[in-house]
Protein backbone atom coordinates (compact mmCIF):
# COMPACT_ATOMS: atom_id res chain seq x y z
CA MET A 1 147.33 162.56 40.71
CA ALA A 2 148.73 164.89 43.38
CA ILE A 3 147.35 164.65 46.90
CA SER A 4 146.09 167.96 48.24
CA LYS A 5 146.85 169.28 51.71
CA ALA A 6 143.15 169.02 52.53
CA GLN A 7 143.07 165.33 51.57
CA LYS A 8 146.19 164.63 53.60
CA ALA A 9 144.81 166.49 56.60
CA ALA A 10 141.50 164.60 56.38
CA TYR A 11 143.34 161.29 56.23
CA ASN A 12 145.57 162.12 59.19
CA ASP A 13 142.49 163.10 61.15
CA ASP A 14 140.65 159.88 60.29
CA ILE A 15 143.51 157.55 61.27
CA LYS A 16 144.06 159.15 64.70
CA ALA A 17 141.84 156.61 66.43
CA LEU A 18 143.62 153.73 64.71
CA GLN A 19 147.00 155.16 65.65
CA ALA A 20 145.92 155.60 69.25
CA ASP A 21 144.74 151.99 69.42
CA SER A 22 147.93 150.67 67.84
CA ASN A 23 150.10 152.75 70.18
CA GLU A 24 148.23 151.38 73.17
CA LEU A 25 148.66 147.81 71.94
CA GLU A 26 152.36 148.33 71.22
CA LYS A 27 152.77 149.65 74.77
CA ARG A 28 150.99 146.58 76.15
CA ILE A 29 153.25 144.32 74.09
CA ARG A 30 156.38 145.99 75.51
CA GLU A 31 155.03 145.57 79.03
CA LEU A 32 154.33 141.87 78.49
CA ALA A 33 157.76 141.32 76.95
CA SER A 34 159.33 142.93 80.01
CA LYS A 35 157.16 140.99 82.47
CA LYS A 36 157.94 137.74 80.66
CA LYS A 37 161.61 138.00 81.67
CA SER A 38 160.75 137.67 85.36
CA LYS A 39 158.16 134.89 85.03
CA SER A 40 160.18 131.71 84.70
CA GLY A 41 158.13 128.81 83.34
CA LEU A 42 155.38 131.04 81.99
CA GLU A 43 157.30 132.35 78.98
CA PRO A 44 155.32 130.30 76.43
CA TYR A 45 152.02 131.73 77.68
CA TYR A 46 153.40 135.26 77.54
CA ASN A 47 154.59 134.55 74.00
CA LEU A 48 151.10 133.55 72.93
CA GLU A 49 149.51 136.56 74.61
CA ILE A 50 151.99 138.83 72.85
CA VAL A 51 151.26 137.08 69.54
CA THR A 52 147.55 137.77 69.99
CA TYR A 53 148.20 141.47 70.56
CA LEU A 54 150.56 141.55 67.57
CA THR A 55 147.83 140.17 65.29
CA HIS A 56 145.58 143.03 66.44
CA THR A 57 148.26 145.63 65.69
CA ILE A 58 148.78 144.19 62.21
CA ASP A 59 145.06 144.45 61.55
CA LEU A 60 145.12 148.11 62.64
CA TYR A 61 148.09 148.90 60.41
CA ILE A 62 146.29 147.25 57.49
CA GLN A 63 143.20 149.36 58.23
CA MET A 64 145.40 152.48 58.07
CA SER A 65 146.62 151.47 54.64
CA ASP A 66 143.11 150.57 53.47
CA LEU A 67 141.93 154.02 54.53
CA SER A 68 144.83 155.58 52.65
CA VAL A 69 143.82 153.70 49.49
CA THR A 70 140.22 154.88 49.89
CA MET A 71 140.99 158.53 50.73
CA LEU A 72 144.28 159.18 48.93
CA GLY A 73 144.41 156.48 46.27
CA ILE A 74 147.72 155.03 47.52
CA LYS A 75 148.83 152.42 50.01
CA ASN A 76 150.36 153.54 53.28
CA SER A 77 153.73 151.82 52.90
CA LYS A 78 154.85 152.93 56.35
CA SER A 79 151.94 151.19 58.08
CA LEU A 80 152.32 148.07 55.89
CA ASP A 81 156.02 147.89 56.75
CA ALA A 82 155.11 148.14 60.43
CA ALA A 83 152.62 145.31 59.92
CA LYS A 84 155.27 143.18 58.21
CA SER A 85 157.73 143.89 61.01
CA ASN A 86 155.19 142.79 63.61
CA PHE A 87 154.43 139.64 61.65
CA SER A 88 158.14 138.81 61.77
CA LYS A 89 157.87 139.15 65.56
CA ILE A 90 154.92 136.74 65.59
CA LEU A 91 157.04 134.17 63.78
CA GLN A 92 159.87 134.64 66.27
CA TYR A 93 157.61 134.25 69.33
CA MET A 94 156.01 131.17 67.83
CA LYS A 95 159.43 129.73 66.99
CA GLU A 96 160.36 130.12 70.66
CA THR A 97 157.14 128.37 71.66
CA VAL A 98 156.74 125.42 69.26
CA GLY A 99 159.65 125.67 66.82
CA ASP A 100 159.50 126.26 63.06
CA GLU A 101 161.96 123.74 61.63
CA VAL A 102 160.81 121.80 58.57
CA ASP A 103 162.13 118.39 59.50
CA ARG A 104 161.39 116.59 62.73
CA GLU A 105 162.60 113.05 63.17
CA SER A 106 159.22 112.26 64.69
CA LEU A 107 156.07 114.35 64.89
CA LYS A 108 155.81 113.11 68.45
CA GLU A 109 158.40 115.81 69.21
CA ASN A 110 155.51 118.29 69.04
CA GLU A 111 154.31 117.02 72.39
CA ASP A 112 157.49 118.19 74.15
CA TYR A 113 156.77 121.77 73.07
CA LEU A 114 153.01 121.58 73.60
CA ALA A 115 153.48 120.37 77.18
CA ALA A 116 154.56 123.93 78.01
CA ILE A 117 151.16 125.31 76.91
CA ASP A 118 148.96 122.42 78.04
CA LYS A 119 146.48 124.75 79.72
CA LEU A 120 145.17 125.60 76.25
CA ASN A 121 142.56 123.24 74.84
CA PRO A 122 142.49 122.13 71.16
CA GLY A 123 139.83 124.71 70.34
CA GLN A 124 141.98 127.55 71.66
CA ILE A 125 145.04 126.26 69.82
CA LEU A 126 143.04 126.01 66.58
CA ASP A 127 141.85 129.58 67.09
CA LEU A 128 145.48 130.70 67.45
CA ALA A 129 146.49 128.82 64.30
CA HIS A 130 143.67 130.48 62.35
CA LYS A 131 144.58 133.93 63.70
CA ILE A 132 148.17 133.61 62.54
CA ASN A 133 147.22 132.18 59.14
CA ASN A 134 144.42 134.67 58.50
CA ILE A 135 146.45 137.76 59.39
CA PHE A 136 149.32 136.47 57.25
CA ASN A 137 147.04 136.03 54.23
CA LYS A 138 145.48 139.43 54.80
CA LEU A 139 148.88 141.13 55.01
CA ARG A 140 150.21 139.35 51.92
CA GLU A 141 147.10 140.33 49.95
CA ARG A 142 147.42 143.98 50.98
CA MET A 143 151.11 144.07 50.12
CA GLY A 144 150.13 143.01 46.59
CA GLU A 145 151.79 141.17 43.74
CA ASP A 146 153.98 144.18 42.97
CA SER A 147 155.46 144.35 46.46
CA LYS A 148 159.23 144.27 46.85
CA TRP A 149 158.56 141.70 49.58
CA LYS A 150 156.61 139.34 47.29
CA TRP A 151 159.14 136.51 47.34
CA HIS A 152 160.04 137.14 50.98
CA PHE A 153 156.49 136.14 51.83
CA VAL A 154 157.24 132.66 50.46
CA GLU A 155 159.55 132.15 53.43
CA PHE A 156 156.87 133.54 55.74
CA GLN A 157 154.34 131.06 54.33
CA ALA A 158 156.69 128.16 55.04
CA LYS A 159 157.18 129.27 58.64
CA VAL A 160 153.43 129.70 59.12
CA ALA A 161 152.87 126.17 57.81
CA MET A 162 155.50 124.70 60.13
CA ILE A 163 154.12 126.52 63.16
CA ILE A 164 150.58 125.33 62.43
CA ARG A 165 151.84 121.76 62.05
CA ASN A 166 153.92 122.01 65.23
CA LEU A 167 150.84 123.10 67.20
CA ILE A 168 149.28 119.67 66.60
CA ASN A 169 149.44 116.82 69.09
CA PHE A 170 149.44 113.92 66.62
CA THR A 171 149.11 111.32 69.38
CA ASN A 172 145.76 112.86 70.31
CA ILE A 173 144.72 113.05 66.65
CA LEU A 174 145.05 109.26 66.52
CA LYS A 175 143.70 108.67 70.03
CA TYR A 176 140.50 110.70 69.77
CA ARG A 177 139.05 109.54 66.45
CA ASP A 178 135.49 109.15 67.66
CA PRO A 179 133.40 112.10 66.35
CA ARG A 180 131.62 112.16 69.72
CA GLU A 181 134.86 113.08 71.49
CA THR A 182 135.20 116.63 72.81
CA PHE A 183 137.25 118.76 70.40
CA PHE A 184 137.10 116.09 67.67
CA ARG A 185 136.11 118.66 65.02
CA ASP A 186 138.69 121.17 66.24
CA ARG A 187 141.47 118.59 65.93
CA ARG A 188 140.34 117.54 62.45
CA GLU A 189 140.02 121.15 61.28
CA HIS A 190 143.50 121.92 62.61
CA LEU A 191 144.89 118.89 60.79
CA GLU A 192 143.30 119.98 57.50
CA LEU A 193 144.63 123.52 57.98
CA ALA A 194 148.13 122.13 58.52
CA LYS A 195 147.94 120.04 55.35
CA GLU A 196 146.60 122.97 53.31
CA THR A 197 149.28 125.41 54.48
CA LEU A 198 152.10 122.88 53.95
CA GLU A 199 150.87 122.22 50.42
CA GLU A 200 150.63 125.95 49.72
CA ALA A 201 154.13 126.58 51.11
CA ALA A 202 155.64 123.89 48.88
CA LYS A 203 153.73 125.28 45.89
CA GLN A 204 155.00 128.82 46.53
CA TYR A 205 158.63 127.75 46.72
CA ARG A 206 158.18 125.83 43.46
CA THR A 207 156.60 128.92 41.87
CA LYS A 208 159.46 131.10 43.11
CA TYR A 209 161.93 128.63 41.61
CA GLU A 210 160.17 128.52 38.24
CA LEU A 211 159.27 132.20 37.83
CA SER A 212 162.04 134.01 39.62
CA SER A 213 165.07 132.52 41.28
CA LYS A 214 165.85 129.29 39.39
CA SER A 215 167.68 128.56 42.64
CA ARG A 216 168.34 124.97 43.63
CA GLU A 217 167.72 125.96 47.25
CA ASP A 218 164.15 127.05 46.53
CA LEU A 219 163.35 123.78 44.77
CA LYS A 220 165.02 121.88 47.61
CA LYS A 221 162.87 123.72 50.17
CA SER A 222 159.75 122.86 48.19
CA ILE A 223 160.75 119.20 48.28
CA GLU A 224 161.50 119.32 52.01
CA ILE A 225 158.07 120.77 52.73
CA LEU A 226 156.40 118.12 50.59
CA GLU A 227 158.31 115.50 52.56
CA ALA A 228 157.05 117.08 55.79
CA LEU A 229 153.49 116.91 54.43
CA ARG A 230 154.01 113.28 53.40
CA LYS A 231 155.13 112.47 56.94
CA VAL A 232 151.83 113.89 58.22
CA HIS A 233 149.89 111.67 55.80
CA ILE A 234 151.87 108.62 56.91
CA VAL A 235 151.40 109.31 60.64
CA ILE A 236 147.62 109.62 60.32
CA GLY A 237 147.34 106.57 58.07
CA GLU A 238 146.60 108.26 54.75
CA SER A 239 148.78 105.87 52.73
CA GLY A 240 147.13 106.69 49.40
CA GLU A 241 147.86 110.40 49.77
CA ALA A 242 151.39 109.61 50.92
CA ASP A 243 152.01 107.49 47.81
CA LYS A 244 150.70 110.23 45.48
CA LEU A 245 152.95 112.74 47.18
CA LYS A 246 155.97 110.46 46.80
CA THR A 247 155.43 110.52 43.03
CA THR A 248 155.39 114.34 43.11
CA ILE A 249 158.51 114.44 45.28
CA ASP A 250 160.37 112.01 43.03
CA ALA A 251 159.55 114.14 39.97
CA ALA A 252 160.78 117.28 41.76
CA ARG A 253 163.99 115.50 42.74
CA GLN A 254 164.56 114.53 39.11
CA THR A 255 164.14 118.17 38.11
CA MET A 256 166.67 119.20 40.75
CA GLU A 257 169.15 116.50 39.68
CA ALA A 258 168.78 117.50 36.03
CA GLY A 259 169.54 121.09 37.01
CA ASP A 260 172.60 119.96 38.95
CA LYS A 261 173.89 118.00 35.94
CA LYS A 262 173.33 120.94 33.61
CA LYS A 263 175.19 123.24 36.00
CA ASP A 264 178.12 120.80 36.18
CA THR A 265 178.18 120.49 32.37
CA ASP A 266 178.08 124.27 31.91
CA GLU A 267 180.91 124.79 34.39
CA LEU A 268 183.00 122.10 32.68
CA SER A 269 182.42 123.74 29.30
CA LYS A 270 183.52 127.12 30.70
CA LYS A 271 186.72 125.60 32.09
CA LYS A 272 187.51 123.96 28.75
CA GLY A 273 186.89 127.27 27.01
CA ARG A 274 189.47 128.98 29.22
CA VAL A 275 192.14 126.37 28.54
């Protein structure tokens, strides 16, 4: 169905306020990024402030697309692409702050990064973790299953999971186990969120492997994330969960090894056929 000039004009008029708000936030983000360069030692705090503003811009861009769906019957791909671009920036700022690598020799390494933002309490850190996770899920849902970025979001999910895990001080998780302790519930909720997002990230890479890529690398990444999740279970003393996960990991490794053998056999057959 064609969109009339009147419909387009009405839509443009209705999103003016959203555009003005997003422009103001984008300006504020640029100012903070510039100020950050001259504030040695405070960079991590500026990163987190910028991340907070970026989540707000993404929400505004999503609202623009939602309005387009309501008024014009189509998504606003330009605003969704802007939202995706800003989410990439969130991941970069968080990587600078707490890292996003899958494997850490010890989860105690988290404390080295978290020392740079120690003015934030566990409740504030949990709030940040939820903000990042919630806006990611909202953006992925709006992009839809038919998005050209569908499988790219698998990588995003993995980075979100790593960032949420890296925001946890595992020493304090073990130290403050008494429910009467301040921030006990915040720490436990953060821990559960980390486990859930790690599990989801591993699941998505496995799904990508099975339904799309058939790539060894995607299956390998799924295994690596499961191993990261298992390390969390081990550190907090959940040996039963760790053992169950080891069974899952071993099965995935067997699948990967079987794929490797098949590939080697196929390549050998091709070489023999050319002789």
